[in-house]
Short mmCIF file of C-alpha atoms in Angstrom, two decimals:
data_model
loop_
_atom_site.label_atom_id
_atom_site.label_comp_id
_atom_site.label_asym_id
_atom_site.label_seq_id
_atom_site.Cartn_x
_atom_site.Cartn_y
_atom_site.Cartn_z
CA MET A 1 2.23 21.03 -0.70
CA PRO A 2 4.95 21.60 -3.29
CA GLU A 3 8.43 22.52 -2.09
CA GLY A 4 8.89 26.26 -1.76
CA GLU A 5 5.31 26.93 -0.59
CA ALA A 6 6.10 27.26 3.11
CA GLN A 7 3.78 30.28 3.38
CA LEU A 8 0.74 28.05 2.83
CA HIS A 9 -0.99 26.42 5.78
CA PRO A 10 -2.39 22.95 4.99
CA LEU A 11 -5.75 22.00 6.47
CA ALA A 12 -5.94 18.78 8.46
CA ALA A 13 -9.63 18.22 9.07
CA TYR A 14 -12.83 16.71 7.69
CA LYS A 15 -13.09 19.67 5.34
CA GLY A 16 -16.65 19.01 4.21
CA VAL A 17 -17.74 19.31 7.83
CA GLU A 18 -15.23 21.78 9.26
CA LEU A 19 -15.58 24.37 6.47
CA SER A 20 -18.80 26.26 5.87
CA VAL A 21 -20.51 28.38 3.24
CA ALA A 22 -23.30 30.71 4.40
CA ASP A 23 -23.00 29.15 7.88
CA ARG A 24 -23.70 25.66 6.53
CA PRO A 25 -21.17 22.81 6.40
CA LEU A 26 -19.61 22.57 2.95
CA VAL A 27 -20.79 18.98 2.45
CA ALA A 28 -24.42 19.92 3.24
CA GLU A 29 -24.33 22.70 0.66
CA LEU A 30 -22.75 20.37 -1.90
CA VAL A 31 -25.44 17.72 -1.36
CA ASP A 32 -28.16 20.32 -1.90
CA ARG A 33 -26.51 21.59 -5.08
CA LEU A 34 -26.10 18.08 -6.46
CA ARG A 35 -29.76 17.39 -5.78
CA ALA A 36 -30.87 20.74 -7.27
CA SER A 37 -28.88 20.04 -10.44
CA GLY A 38 -31.09 17.04 -11.25
CA GLY A 39 -28.13 15.29 -12.85
CA PHE A 40 -26.87 13.13 -9.99
CA GLY A 41 -28.44 10.65 -7.63
CA PRO A 42 -29.04 8.77 -5.47
CA ILE A 43 -26.47 10.70 -3.44
CA SER A 44 -24.18 9.09 -0.89
CA ILE A 45 -21.52 10.49 1.45
CA ALA A 46 -18.59 8.23 2.37
CA GLY A 47 -17.15 9.19 5.75
CA PRO A 48 -17.25 8.43 9.46
CA ALA A 49 -20.78 8.36 10.87
CA SER A 50 -19.47 9.81 14.13
CA ILE A 51 -18.69 13.04 12.24
CA HIS A 52 -21.41 13.20 9.58
CA ALA A 53 -24.53 11.71 11.21
CA ARG A 54 -25.31 14.85 13.23
CA LEU A 55 -25.58 16.86 9.98
CA GLU A 56 -28.69 14.88 8.94
CA LEU A 57 -27.73 15.16 5.26
CA ASP A 58 -30.24 14.41 2.51
CA ALA A 59 -28.03 11.53 1.38
CA ASP A 60 -27.12 7.95 2.28
CA LEU A 61 -24.26 7.83 4.77
CA ILE A 62 -21.59 5.19 4.17
CA ASP A 63 -19.76 4.74 7.46
CA THR A 64 -16.06 4.50 6.62
CA ASP A 65 -12.94 6.12 8.04
CA SER A 66 -9.83 4.82 6.33
CA SER A 67 -7.56 5.77 3.45
CA VAL A 68 -9.02 7.53 0.41
CA ALA A 69 -8.84 4.30 -1.58
CA GLU A 70 -10.58 2.25 1.13
CA ASN A 71 -13.28 4.90 1.53
CA LEU A 72 -13.86 4.77 -2.23
CA ARG A 73 -13.95 0.99 -2.10
CA ALA A 74 -16.70 1.18 0.55
CA ALA A 75 -18.66 3.67 -1.57
CA LEU A 76 -18.38 1.54 -4.71
CA ARG A 77 -19.45 -1.56 -2.78
CA HIS A 78 -22.50 0.37 -1.51
CA HIS A 79 -23.55 1.27 -5.05
CA ALA A 80 -22.75 -2.19 -6.45
CA GLU A 81 -25.17 -3.70 -3.93
CA ARG A 82 -27.83 -1.41 -5.39
CA GLU A 83 -26.90 -2.38 -8.97
CA HIS A 84 -25.91 1.14 -10.00
CA ARG A 85 -23.99 0.59 -13.21
CA GLN A 86 -22.36 4.04 -13.31
CA VAL A 87 -21.12 5.98 -10.30
CA ALA A 88 -20.07 9.63 -10.07
CA ILE A 89 -17.38 10.40 -7.51
CA MET A 90 -16.73 13.95 -6.31
CA ALA A 91 -14.50 15.40 -3.62
CA CYS A 92 -16.40 17.08 -0.78
CA ASP A 93 -14.08 20.13 -0.74
CA VAL A 94 -15.11 21.58 -4.11
CA LEU A 95 -18.31 23.56 -4.61
CA PRO A 96 -19.62 23.90 -8.18
CA THR A 97 -22.98 25.63 -8.55
CA ALA A 98 -26.12 23.61 -9.28
CA GLU A 99 -26.09 25.03 -12.82
CA GLU A 100 -22.46 23.98 -13.36
CA LEU A 101 -23.27 20.49 -12.10
CA ARG A 102 -26.30 20.33 -14.40
CA ASP A 103 -24.12 21.29 -17.38
CA LEU A 104 -21.49 18.70 -16.46
CA ALA A 105 -24.12 15.95 -16.21
CA ALA A 106 -25.52 17.00 -19.60
CA LEU A 107 -22.03 16.97 -21.15
CA HIS A 108 -21.43 13.45 -19.87
CA ALA A 109 -24.80 12.24 -21.14
CA ALA A 110 -24.27 13.80 -24.57
CA GLY A 111 -21.19 11.65 -25.17
CA GLY A 112 -22.93 8.41 -24.24
CA PRO A 113 -21.80 5.76 -21.73
CA CYS A 114 -18.09 5.21 -21.23
CA ALA A 115 -15.84 3.31 -18.85
CA CYS A 116 -14.42 6.45 -17.27
CA TRP A 117 -15.20 10.16 -17.69
CA ILE A 118 -12.73 12.60 -16.12
CA PRO A 119 -13.24 16.26 -17.04
CA LEU A 120 -10.18 18.51 -16.97
CA VAL A 121 -10.46 22.21 -16.18
CA ARG A 122 -9.08 24.90 -18.46
CA ARG A 123 -6.61 27.01 -16.46
CA PRO A 124 -7.23 30.77 -16.71
CA GLU A 125 -4.43 32.82 -18.23
CA ASP A 126 -4.98 35.44 -15.53
CA ASP A 127 -3.53 34.13 -12.24
CA SER A 128 -5.65 36.59 -10.28
CA ARG A 129 -8.70 34.44 -11.06
CA LEU A 130 -6.98 31.57 -9.27
CA GLY A 131 -5.91 33.58 -6.24
CA SER A 132 -4.61 31.24 -3.53
CA PHE A 133 -5.14 28.27 -5.87
CA ALA A 134 -2.42 29.47 -8.28
CA TRP A 135 0.09 26.95 -6.90
CA LYS A 136 -1.96 23.97 -8.11
CA PRO A 137 -0.07 21.85 -10.67
CA ARG A 138 -1.04 22.41 -14.29
CA TYR A 139 -0.61 20.21 -17.34
CA ASP A 140 -0.21 21.21 -20.98
CA LEU A 141 -2.12 19.22 -23.60
CA GLN A 142 -2.30 19.49 -27.36
CA VAL A 143 -5.95 19.60 -28.39
CA ARG A 144 -7.25 19.09 -31.91
CA GLY A 145 -8.13 22.41 -33.53
CA GLU A 146 -6.01 24.47 -31.12
CA ALA A 147 -2.76 26.06 -32.32
CA GLN A 148 -1.21 26.19 -28.84
CA PRO A 149 -1.26 23.69 -25.96
CA ILE A 150 -4.14 24.07 -23.51
CA HIS A 151 -3.19 24.53 -19.86
CA VAL A 152 -5.40 22.34 -17.69
CA LEU A 153 -5.97 21.60 -14.00
CA PRO A 154 -7.26 18.31 -12.58
CA GLY A 155 -10.99 18.31 -11.94
CA HIS A 156 -12.40 16.60 -8.87
CA LEU A 157 -15.27 14.74 -10.49
CA THR A 158 -15.16 11.32 -12.11
CA VAL A 159 -17.97 9.24 -13.58
CA LEU A 160 -17.04 5.61 -13.97
CA GLU A 161 -18.43 2.21 -14.78
CA PRO A 162 -16.81 0.11 -12.04
CA ALA A 163 -17.17 -3.17 -13.95
CA ALA A 164 -15.09 -1.77 -16.82
CA LEU A 165 -12.06 -0.83 -14.70
CA GLN A 166 -9.39 -2.82 -12.87
CA LEU A 167 -10.51 -1.28 -9.60
CA ASP A 168 -8.02 -3.05 -7.33
CA LEU A 169 -5.22 -1.65 -9.46
CA VAL A 170 -6.72 1.85 -9.72
CA LEU A 171 -7.38 2.07 -5.98
CA GLY A 172 -3.98 0.60 -5.15
CA VAL A 173 -2.20 3.23 -7.26
CA MET A 174 -4.35 5.88 -5.58
CA ASP A 175 -3.34 4.60 -2.14
CA VAL A 176 0.34 4.84 -3.05
CA ALA A 177 -0.16 8.37 -4.36
CA TYR A 178 -1.99 9.59 -1.25
CA THR A 179 0.31 7.96 1.31
CA THR A 180 3.30 9.75 -0.26
CA ARG A 181 1.62 13.09 -0.95
CA ASN A 182 3.39 15.02 1.84
CA THR A 183 6.85 13.76 0.88
CA PRO A 184 9.34 16.03 -0.98
CA VAL A 185 9.26 15.51 -4.75
CA GLY A 186 12.50 13.50 -5.09
CA PRO A 187 11.86 10.92 -2.35
CA ARG A 188 8.18 10.81 -3.28
CA SER A 189 8.94 9.82 -6.88
CA ARG A 190 11.13 6.95 -5.68
CA ARG A 191 8.60 5.76 -3.09
CA MET A 192 5.77 5.93 -5.60
CA ALA A 193 7.76 4.01 -8.22
CA LEU A 194 8.61 1.25 -5.72
CA GLY A 195 5.07 1.15 -4.34
CA VAL A 196 3.44 0.91 -7.77
CA LEU A 197 5.98 -1.68 -8.95
CA SER A 198 5.28 -3.85 -5.89
CA LEU A 199 1.53 -3.51 -6.48
CA LEU A 200 1.83 -4.49 -10.14
CA LEU A 201 4.07 -7.48 -9.50
CA ARG A 202 1.61 -8.83 -6.92
CA ALA A 203 -1.27 -8.28 -9.35
CA ASP A 204 0.58 -10.11 -12.13
CA LEU A 205 1.35 -13.05 -9.85
CA ALA A 206 -2.37 -13.27 -9.07
CA ARG A 207 -3.18 -13.16 -12.79
CA LEU A 208 -0.65 -15.91 -13.46
CA ALA A 209 -2.22 -18.07 -10.76
CA ARG A 210 -5.57 -17.69 -12.57
CA GLY A 211 -4.03 -18.72 -15.89
CA ARG A 212 -4.00 -15.21 -17.36
CA PRO A 213 -0.97 -13.52 -18.93
CA PRO A 214 1.04 -11.38 -16.46
CA ALA A 215 0.92 -8.26 -18.63
CA LEU A 216 -0.01 -5.55 -16.12
CA THR A 217 3.47 -4.55 -14.96
CA TRP A 218 4.80 -3.90 -18.44
CA ARG A 219 1.62 -2.23 -19.67
CA VAL A 220 1.00 0.11 -16.72
CA LEU A 221 4.64 1.10 -16.19
CA GLY A 222 5.00 1.70 -19.92
CA CYS A 223 1.94 3.94 -19.86
CA GLY A 224 3.13 5.79 -16.76
CA PHE A 225 6.67 6.48 -17.99
CA TRP A 226 5.44 7.52 -21.43
CA LEU A 227 2.79 9.83 -20.01
CA ALA A 228 5.14 11.42 -17.45
CA ARG A 229 7.75 12.12 -20.13
CA ALA A 230 5.16 13.44 -22.57
CA LEU A 231 3.56 15.73 -19.98
CA ARG A 232 6.96 17.17 -19.05
CA SER A 233 7.63 17.93 -22.71
CA GLY A 234 4.20 19.54 -23.22
CA LYS A 235 3.85 17.61 -26.47
CA VAL A 236 1.17 15.08 -25.59
CA SER A 237 -2.24 15.24 -27.19
CA LEU A 238 -5.42 14.78 -25.20
CA GLU A 239 -6.33 11.79 -27.38
CA GLN A 240 -2.96 10.11 -26.73
CA ALA A 241 -3.33 10.57 -22.98
CA GLU A 242 -6.86 9.12 -23.03
CA LEU A 243 -5.72 6.14 -25.08
CA ARG A 244 -2.74 5.29 -22.87
CA LEU A 245 -4.69 5.53 -19.62
CA ALA A 246 -7.52 3.41 -21.02
CA ARG A 247 -5.09 0.71 -22.15
CA ALA A 248 -3.55 0.65 -18.68
CA PHE A 249 -6.67 0.56 -16.53
CA LEU A 250 -9.59 -0.94 -18.49
CA THR A 251 -10.41 -4.59 -17.87
CA ASP A 252 -9.20 -7.14 -20.40
CA ASP A 253 -12.63 -7.47 -22.01
CA ARG A 254 -13.05 -3.68 -22.34
CA ARG A 255 -9.55 -2.79 -23.52
CA GLY A 256 -10.82 -2.80 -27.09
CA ASP A 257 -12.77 0.35 -26.20
CA ALA A 258 -9.53 2.28 -25.62
CA GLY A 259 -9.34 5.17 -28.04
CA THR A 260 -13.10 5.17 -28.61
CA ALA A 261 -15.94 7.16 -27.04
CA ARG A 262 -16.75 4.09 -24.89
CA GLY A 263 -13.30 4.03 -23.29
CA LEU A 264 -11.89 6.93 -21.30
CA ARG A 265 -12.96 10.51 -22.06
CA SER A 266 -11.48 13.70 -20.60
CA PRO A 267 -13.31 16.74 -21.95
CA ILE A 268 -11.83 20.15 -21.15
CA VAL A 269 -14.38 22.29 -19.32
CA ASP A 270 -14.52 25.88 -18.12
CA VAL A 271 -15.74 25.09 -14.62
CA LEU A 272 -12.99 26.51 -12.44
CA SER A 273 -14.76 25.57 -9.21
CA LEU A 274 -14.21 21.91 -10.10
CA ALA A 275 -10.44 22.43 -9.70
CA GLU A 276 -10.68 24.49 -6.51
CA ASP A 277 -10.29 21.74 -3.94
CA VAL A 278 -9.49 23.37 -0.63
CA ASP A 279 -6.15 22.15 0.71
CA THR A 280 -5.01 25.25 2.63
CA GLN A 281 -6.37 27.90 4.95
CA GLU A 282 -5.42 30.48 2.32
CA GLU A 283 -7.68 28.78 -0.23
CA ALA A 284 -10.54 28.62 2.27
CA ASP A 285 -10.11 32.35 2.91
CA PHE A 286 -10.04 33.09 -0.84
CA LEU A 287 -13.43 31.37 -1.23
CA HIS A 288 -14.75 33.11 1.93
CA LEU A 289 -15.34 29.79 3.65
CA GLY A 290 -15.88 29.84 7.38
CA HIS A 291 -16.29 27.38 10.23
CA PRO A 292 -19.84 26.33 11.21
#
């Protein structure tokens, strides 16, 4: 929660199981909508079997109960064993319709394969459409053909080609971000900076031991500082952001794809439900979610 939002009540639960829509657990409804969309599959749920097995979901269950990064690592390992070249990852506390999911899958397919596809959600000008989600952080991006910056929210869907990304680095940065998420902004920034720096230095030492140039620290920190400064100024273009992130996180042999359609793509979509991840009781109430 951001500072100054003391009136919000964070949820501490397995939200996909503890929240319900039409008297069904949220995760069960999401699995059915993914399947009905026809654009995703085979479907897997990464979470503790002790919590999810009783739901008898129409999906593979990956038994894991650790940090977000470790749960993702388990899910990616599951799909790698089945030789799935591309994997879509979605949070279990968002609920797009089957039609929205079908349109998102079609949009991804229309652009062709890429290392990482991360749709961003256009933020409505009218805050009443956001309701209890209005506190979510927004970002301003310059988009070709638009006179004014576009206000966007993070979406909670990613399609990636695991072999094209430095996954240990990506998941390590994610771990640092999540373990500091409930810290006030000032201390959190310092802890994140130190955590990411330590991660990068260890990664570069490992690269050096394998006879590869230790370039990660400089490249990733340079990307991060540039992007943070540019986002604060509101003067960063979508293409610049895509290019910088691709240069930081693509593998050495795929870095040449940065700035191309095969690198990292972040289309701006009008699927508000993709940004409505339920973090608070107020957000659950706004979406009329109950408890099964």
